[in-house]
Amino acid sequence: MDVLISGAGVAGTALAYWLRHHGFTPTVVERAPRMRASGGVVGLRGEALDVLDRMALLERIQQLNTRLGACGDGDLAVLRGELIGLLCEATRQEVEYVLGDSIASVEQDPAGVRVTFERGRPRRFALVAGADGLHSHTRSLAFGPRERFVRHLGIYTATFSLPGHLGLPGSDRLPGMPGKAADILGIRDDAKAYAALHFASGPLAYDRDDVAQHQRIVAGQFAGEGGPIPLLLAEMSRAQDFFFDANAQVEMCHWSSGRVVLLEDAGYCAAQISGLGASQALIGAYVLAGELAVAGGEHPAAFAAYEREMRGFVAEHQQIGREGADRFFMGMPAQAPDVIATGTRETARTHLVRLKDYAPSFAARWPP
Ligand SMILES: Cc1cc2nc3c(=O)[nH]c(=O)nc-3n(C[C@H](O)[C@H](O)[C@H](O)COP(=O)(O)OP(=O)(O)OC[C@H]3O[C@@H](n4cnc5c(N)ncnc54)[C@H](O)[C@@H]3O)c2cc1C
């Protein structure tokens, strides 16, 4: 049963792993000409660590931890690129990756989906999964324009690497810049460091592929600021791994439409500031593939179960994202409280989804 995954980020590569594990045949199409194994530090928490354990990747990820006890007990903070590198390595032998292409159209019929591509020849798949991020093209094709689903939280963030800590403060948020913040995170004994620059702004119009324009926007926002900012801006213009995007959330009534399903940022982004995107991506991929396996590939039942399992968890993560934004506007560190009151007891906010054991039974039953 062929499944097309659009996007080779954390969600797309993890979904490819789990689909293959359950006997499906995933193909991943990635718009960039090579894997986008860059980005700053992303948090891994709660059940996401359990998912990595089930992939036999936990030990290796723990070795890549950039700082111990990142947010809470056992939580990890790793470089996005290193996480994607591991997920890719775990799937490369058995999964077809098509780089430098993008879905152009999807046409569903009772038996499958005919997909045309910007470059490649048209192909048929049983299902299409959109894991192509906050600005998901799959979502636009199957559900409608982004304006209907994407809610801007009023903050933009740029991340980039620094060649060492440059004598800058540790991981502290630099104070004294109303509506702006800078995080500098030294990793691996400060041999390397990452900077994150955040600024408050309503929605901005820009070309999402024009990195030089993004850097001009950030430089303009921080122009005239003192302290380490001029040095950071100089490093930003040299960085090869600069990433810039809005802090926004995706709110949808349904994450599937017929044979097309969305995951993580494409379908339920909690916003960068939540620090939960990578964890949510790993868990969403595990649950989606598992429910498809349990349902023997019957997508209506599987997609309904996927939503049932994930909805409450995602709602809580999105709440954490909104609280992170509020804290930014109040000039506080981004970290949100780790526990919530559920009924009579407090529950760790990251333990809101219970991972089922999905036996790899699908292959044995396919074709039905
Ligand atoms: C290069 C990069 C750097 C990042 N850096 C950080 C960071 O420093 N801190 C942080 O908190 N978050 C960062 N993020 C976002 C973070 O990775 C996600 O929020 C989170 O991991 C959820 O992952 P995702 O797989 O849903 O989306 P993403 O990680 O955004 O991955 C989506 C993938 O889909 C691909 N894609 C987009 N459009 C198409 C298309 N039309 N066809 C095919 N493929 C497409 C993208 O190139 C990308 O590889 C970054 C994302 C990217 C792409």
PDB file of N, CA, C and O and ligand atoms in Angstrom, residues 6-11 29-31 36 38-40 80 101-102 131-133 137 159 243 264-265 272 277-278, ligand 1:
ATOM      1  N   SER A   6       4.544  14.188   1.934  1.00  0.00           N
ATOM      2  CA  SER A   6       5.115  15.437   1.449  1.00  0.00           C
ATOM      3  C   SER A   6       5.876  16.102   2.591  1.00  0.00           C
ATOM      4  O   SER A   6       5.276  16.456   3.606  1.00  0.00           O
ATOM      5  N   GLY A   7       7.201  16.265   2.425  1.00  0.00           N
ATOM      6  CA  GLY A   7       8.012  16.925   3.458  1.00  0.00           C
ATOM      7  C   GLY A   7       8.901  15.948   4.199  1.00  0.00           C
ATOM      8  O   GLY A   7       8.416  14.950   4.741  1.00  0.00           O
ATOM      9  N   ALA A   8      10.196  16.234   4.194  1.00  0.00           N
ATOM     10  CA  ALA A   8      11.166  15.360   4.878  1.00  0.00           C
ATOM     11  C   ALA A   8      11.715  16.052   6.117  1.00  0.00           C
ATOM     12  O   ALA A   8      12.916  16.075   6.353  1.00  0.00           O
ATOM     13  N   GLY A   9      10.831  16.633   6.922  1.00  0.00           N
ATOM     14  CA  GLY A   9      11.237  17.169   8.222  1.00  0.00           C
ATOM     15  C   GLY A   9      11.155  16.062   9.263  1.00  0.00           C
ATOM     16  O   GLY A   9      11.192  14.870   8.933  1.00  0.00           O
ATOM     17  N   VAL A  10      11.030  16.447  10.524  1.00  0.00           N
ATOM     18  CA  VAL A  10      10.949  15.443  11.592  1.00  0.00           C
ATOM     19  C   VAL A  10       9.698  14.587  11.385  1.00  0.00           C
ATOM     20  O   VAL A  10       9.749  13.346  11.437  1.00  0.00           O
ATOM     21  N   ALA A  11       8.559  15.231  11.128  1.00  0.00           N
ATOM     22  CA  ALA A  11       7.300  14.487  10.995  1.00  0.00           C
ATOM     23  C   ALA A  11       7.347  13.538   9.799  1.00  0.00           C
ATOM     24  O   ALA A  11       6.951  12.370   9.907  1.00  0.00           O
ATOM     25  N   VAL A  29       8.460  12.963  -0.642  1.00  0.00           N
ATOM     26  CA  VAL A  29       8.873  13.996  -1.599  1.00  0.00           C
ATOM     27  C   VAL A  29       9.222  15.256  -0.814  1.00  0.00           C
ATOM     28  O   VAL A  29       8.470  15.691   0.059  1.00  0.00           O
ATOM     29  N   GLU A  30      10.409  15.804  -1.077  1.00  0.00           N
ATOM     30  CA  GLU A  30      10.902  16.979  -0.350  1.00  0.00           C
ATOM     31  C   GLU A  30      11.208  18.080  -1.371  1.00  0.00           C
ATOM     32  O   GLU A  30      11.911  17.859  -2.349  1.00  0.00           O
ATOM     33  N   ARG A  31      10.692  19.243  -1.093  1.00  0.00           N
ATOM     34  CA  ARG A  31      10.834  20.357  -2.033  1.00  0.00           C
ATOM     35  C   ARG A  31      12.285  20.815  -2.177  1.00  0.00           C
ATOM     36  O   ARG A  31      12.733  21.182  -3.263  1.00  0.00           O
ATOM     37  N   ARG A  36      16.909  19.080   4.473  1.00  0.00           N
ATOM     38  CA  ARG A  36      17.131  20.332   5.213  1.00  0.00           C
ATOM     39  C   ARG A  36      17.509  19.998   6.665  1.00  0.00           C
ATOM     40  O   ARG A  36      16.755  20.241   7.594  1.00  0.00           O
ATOM     41  N   SER A  38      19.135  21.212   9.025  1.00  0.00           N
ATOM     42  CA  SER A  38      19.694  22.365   9.742  1.00  0.00           C
ATOM     43  C   SER A  38      18.673  22.803  10.784  1.00  0.00           C
ATOM     44  O   SER A  38      17.674  22.133  11.029  1.00  0.00           O
ATOM     45  N   GLY A  39      18.910  23.943  11.380  1.00  0.00           N
ATOM     46  CA  GLY A  39      18.002  24.427  12.427  1.00  0.00           C
ATOM     47  C   GLY A  39      18.712  24.427  13.762  1.00  0.00           C
ATOM     48  O   GLY A  39      19.786  23.834  13.914  1.00  0.00           O
ATOM     49  N   GLY A  40      18.109  25.072  14.705  1.00  0.00           N
ATOM     50  CA  GLY A  40      18.709  25.189  16.030  1.00  0.00           C
ATOM     51  C   GLY A  40      18.331  24.026  16.928  1.00  0.00           C
ATOM     52  O   GLY A  40      18.100  22.901  16.467  1.00  0.00           O
ATOM     53  N   ARG A  80      18.200  20.119  15.572  1.00  0.00           N
ATOM     54  CA  ARG A  80      17.210  19.600  14.622  1.00  0.00           C
ATOM     55  C   ARG A  80      17.887  18.803  13.513  1.00  0.00           C
ATOM     56  O   ARG A  80      17.423  17.737  13.132  1.00  0.00           O
ATOM     57  N   ASP A 101      11.441  18.205  -5.445  1.00  0.00           N
ATOM     58  CA  ASP A 101      10.144  18.167  -6.140  1.00  0.00           C
ATOM     59  C   ASP A 101       9.029  18.470  -5.146  1.00  0.00           C
ATOM     60  O   ASP A 101       9.262  18.512  -3.921  1.00  0.00           O
ATOM     61  N   SER A 102       7.867  18.707  -5.664  1.00  0.00           N
ATOM     62  CA  SER A 102       6.737  19.053  -4.805  1.00  0.00           C
ATOM     63  C   SER A 102       5.452  18.603  -5.491  1.00  0.00           C
ATOM     64  O   SER A 102       5.379  18.550  -6.724  1.00  0.00           O
ATOM     65  N   ALA A 131       3.245  16.442   5.487  1.00  0.00           N
ATOM     66  CA  ALA A 131       4.145  16.741   6.618  1.00  0.00           C
ATOM     67  C   ALA A 131       5.060  17.874   6.164  1.00  0.00           C
ATOM     68  O   ALA A 131       6.248  17.882   6.447  1.00  0.00           O
ATOM     69  N   ASP A 132       4.467  18.816   5.426  1.00  0.00           N
ATOM     70  CA  ASP A 132       5.279  19.847   4.785  1.00  0.00           C
ATOM     71  C   ASP A 132       5.212  21.185   5.518  1.00  0.00           C
ATOM     72  O   ASP A 132       5.301  22.247   4.911  1.00  0.00           O
ATOM     73  N   GLY A 133       5.073  21.090   6.839  1.00  0.00           N
ATOM     74  CA  GLY A 133       5.325  22.248   7.682  1.00  0.00           C
ATOM     75  C   GLY A 133       4.198  23.256   7.786  1.00  0.00           C
ATOM     76  O   GLY A 133       3.095  23.080   7.242  1.00  0.00           O
ATOM     77  N   HIS A 137       1.788  22.951   1.613  1.00  0.00           N
ATOM     78  CA  HIS A 137       1.166  23.022   0.293  1.00  0.00           C
ATOM     79  C   HIS A 137       0.074  21.951   0.179  1.00  0.00           C
ATOM     80  O   HIS A 137      -0.972  22.172  -0.435  1.00  0.00           O
ATOM     81  N   THR A 159      16.614  31.795  13.796  1.00  0.00           N
ATOM     82  CA  THR A 159      17.666  31.033  14.492  1.00  0.00           C
ATOM     83  C   THR A 159      18.855  30.863  13.556  1.00  0.00           C
ATOM     84  O   THR A 159      18.689  30.791  12.335  1.00  0.00           O
ATOM     85  N   PHE A 243      17.390  30.310   9.810  1.00  0.00           N
ATOM     86  CA  PHE A 243      15.989  29.904   9.653  1.00  0.00           C
ATOM     87  C   PHE A 243      15.102  30.997  10.232  1.00  0.00           C
ATOM     88  O   PHE A 243      15.364  31.517  11.319  1.00  0.00           O
ATOM     89  N   GLU A 264       1.602  17.095  12.236  1.00  0.00           N
ATOM     90  CA  GLU A 264       2.441  18.095  12.888  1.00  0.00           C
ATOM     91  C   GLU A 264       2.216  19.509  12.329  1.00  0.00           C
ATOM     92  O   GLU A 264       1.092  19.910  12.154  1.00  0.00           O
ATOM     93  N   ASP A 265       3.260  20.256  12.083  1.00  0.00           N
ATOM     94  CA  ASP A 265       3.084  21.674  11.760  1.00  0.00           C
ATOM     95  C   ASP A 265       2.025  21.892  10.678  1.00  0.00           C
ATOM     96  O   ASP A 265       1.280  22.868  10.720  1.00  0.00           O
ATOM     97  N   GLN A 272       6.623  27.578  17.188  1.00  0.00           N
ATOM     98  CA  GLN A 272       8.027  27.368  17.588  1.00  0.00           C
ATOM     99  C   GLN A 272       8.251  27.641  19.058  1.00  0.00           C
ATOM    100  O   GLN A 272       8.989  26.941  19.735  1.00  0.00           O
ATOM    101  N   GLY A 277       7.402  21.196  18.939  1.00  0.00           N
ATOM    102  CA  GLY A 277       7.120  20.730  17.575  1.00  0.00           C
ATOM    103  C   GLY A 277       7.731  19.366  17.271  1.00  0.00           C
ATOM    104  O   GLY A 277       7.063  18.488  16.728  1.00  0.00           O
ATOM    105  N   ALA A 278       8.997  19.186  17.625  1.00  0.00           N
ATOM    106  CA  ALA A 278       9.666  17.926  17.276  1.00  0.00           C
ATOM    107  C   ALA A 278       9.040  16.759  18.057  1.00  0.00           C
ATOM    108  O   ALA A 278       8.830  15.675  17.504  1.00  0.00           O
TER     109      ALA A 278
HETATM  110  C1  LIG B   1      15.241  24.290   7.911  1.00  0.00           C
HETATM  111  C2  LIG B   1      14.382  24.344   9.151  1.00  0.00           C
HETATM  112  C3  LIG B   1      14.946  24.811  10.345  1.00  0.00           C
HETATM  113  C4  LIG B   1      14.164  24.861  11.506  1.00  0.00           C
HETATM  114  N1  LIG B   1      14.729  25.331  12.652  1.00  0.00           N
HETATM  115  C5  LIG B   1      14.016  25.355  13.782  1.00  0.00           C
HETATM  116  C6  LIG B   1      14.585  25.834  15.006  1.00  0.00           C
HETATM  117  O1  LIG B   1      15.729  26.249  15.044  1.00  0.00           O
HETATM  118  N2  LIG B   1      13.804  25.835  16.129  1.00  0.00           N
HETATM  119  C7  LIG B   1      12.510  25.373  16.099  1.00  0.00           C
HETATM  120  O2  LIG B   1      11.839  25.383  17.145  1.00  0.00           O
HETATM  121  N3  LIG B   1      11.939  24.936  14.961  1.00  0.00           N
HETATM  122  C8  LIG B   1      12.652  24.918  13.812  1.00  0.00           C
HETATM  123  N4  LIG B   1      12.066  24.480  12.652  1.00  0.00           N
HETATM  124  C9  LIG B   1      10.678  24.026  12.690  1.00  0.00           C
HETATM  125  C10 LIG B   1      10.604  22.628  13.329  1.00  0.00           C
HETATM  126  O3  LIG B   1      11.427  21.736  12.617  1.00  0.00           O
HETATM  127  C11 LIG B   1       9.173  22.121  13.283  1.00  0.00           C
HETATM  128  O4  LIG B   1       8.335  23.054  13.916  1.00  0.00           O
HETATM  129  C12 LIG B   1       8.949  20.779  13.985  1.00  0.00           C
HETATM  130  O5  LIG B   1      10.084  19.971  14.013  1.00  0.00           O
HETATM  131  C13 LIG B   1       7.831  20.030  13.268  1.00  0.00           C
HETATM  132  O6  LIG B   1       8.342  19.491  12.109  1.00  0.00           O
HETATM  133  P1  LIG B   1       7.565  19.275  10.734  1.00  0.00           P
HETATM  134  O7  LIG B   1       8.194  18.048  10.169  1.00  0.00           O
HETATM  135  O8  LIG B   1       6.089  19.323  10.883  1.00  0.00           O
HETATM  136  O9  LIG B   1       7.936  20.576   9.864  1.00  0.00           O
HETATM  137  P2  LIG B   1       9.317  21.090   9.310  1.00  0.00           P
HETATM  138  O10 LIG B   1      10.446  20.744  10.201  1.00  0.00           O
HETATM  139  O11 LIG B   1       9.109  22.518   8.971  1.00  0.00           O
HETATM  140  O12 LIG B   1       9.538  20.249   7.960  1.00  0.00           O
HETATM  141  C14 LIG B   1       8.733  20.420   6.820  1.00  0.00           C
HETATM  142  C15 LIG B   1       9.487  19.894   5.613  1.00  0.00           C
HETATM  143  O13 LIG B   1       8.628  19.990   4.490  1.00  0.00           O
HETATM  144  C16 LIG B   1       9.346  20.532   3.396  1.00  0.00           C
HETATM  145  N5  LIG B   1       8.407  21.166   2.470  1.00  0.00           N
HETATM  146  C17 LIG B   1       7.817  22.383   2.578  1.00  0.00           C
HETATM  147  N6  LIG B   1       7.015  22.596   1.520  1.00  0.00           N
HETATM  148  C18 LIG B   1       7.073  21.473   0.755  1.00  0.00           C
HETATM  149  C19 LIG B   1       6.448  21.083  -0.466  1.00  0.00           C
HETATM  150  N7  LIG B   1       5.603  21.896  -1.118  1.00  0.00           N
HETATM  151  N8  LIG B   1       6.738  19.865  -0.976  1.00  0.00           N
HETATM  152  C20 LIG B   1       7.617  19.029  -0.315  1.00  0.00           C
HETATM  153  N9  LIG B   1       8.244  19.353   0.825  1.00  0.00           N
HETATM  154  C21 LIG B   1       7.957  20.570   1.359  1.00  0.00           C
HETATM  155  C22 LIG B   1      10.315  21.519   4.046  1.00  0.00           C
HETATM  156  O14 LIG B   1      11.397  21.827   3.194  1.00  0.00           O
HETATM  157  C23 LIG B   1      10.738  20.724   5.273  1.00  0.00           C
HETATM  158  O15 LIG B   1      11.809  19.865   4.996  1.00  0.00           O
HETATM  159  C24 LIG B   1      12.801  24.433  11.462  1.00  0.00           C
HETATM  160  C25 LIG B   1      12.253  23.970  10.272  1.00  0.00           C
HETATM  161  C26 LIG B   1      13.018  23.924   9.113  1.00  0.00           C
HETATM  162  C27 LIG B   1      12.395  23.434   7.817  1.00  0.00           C
END
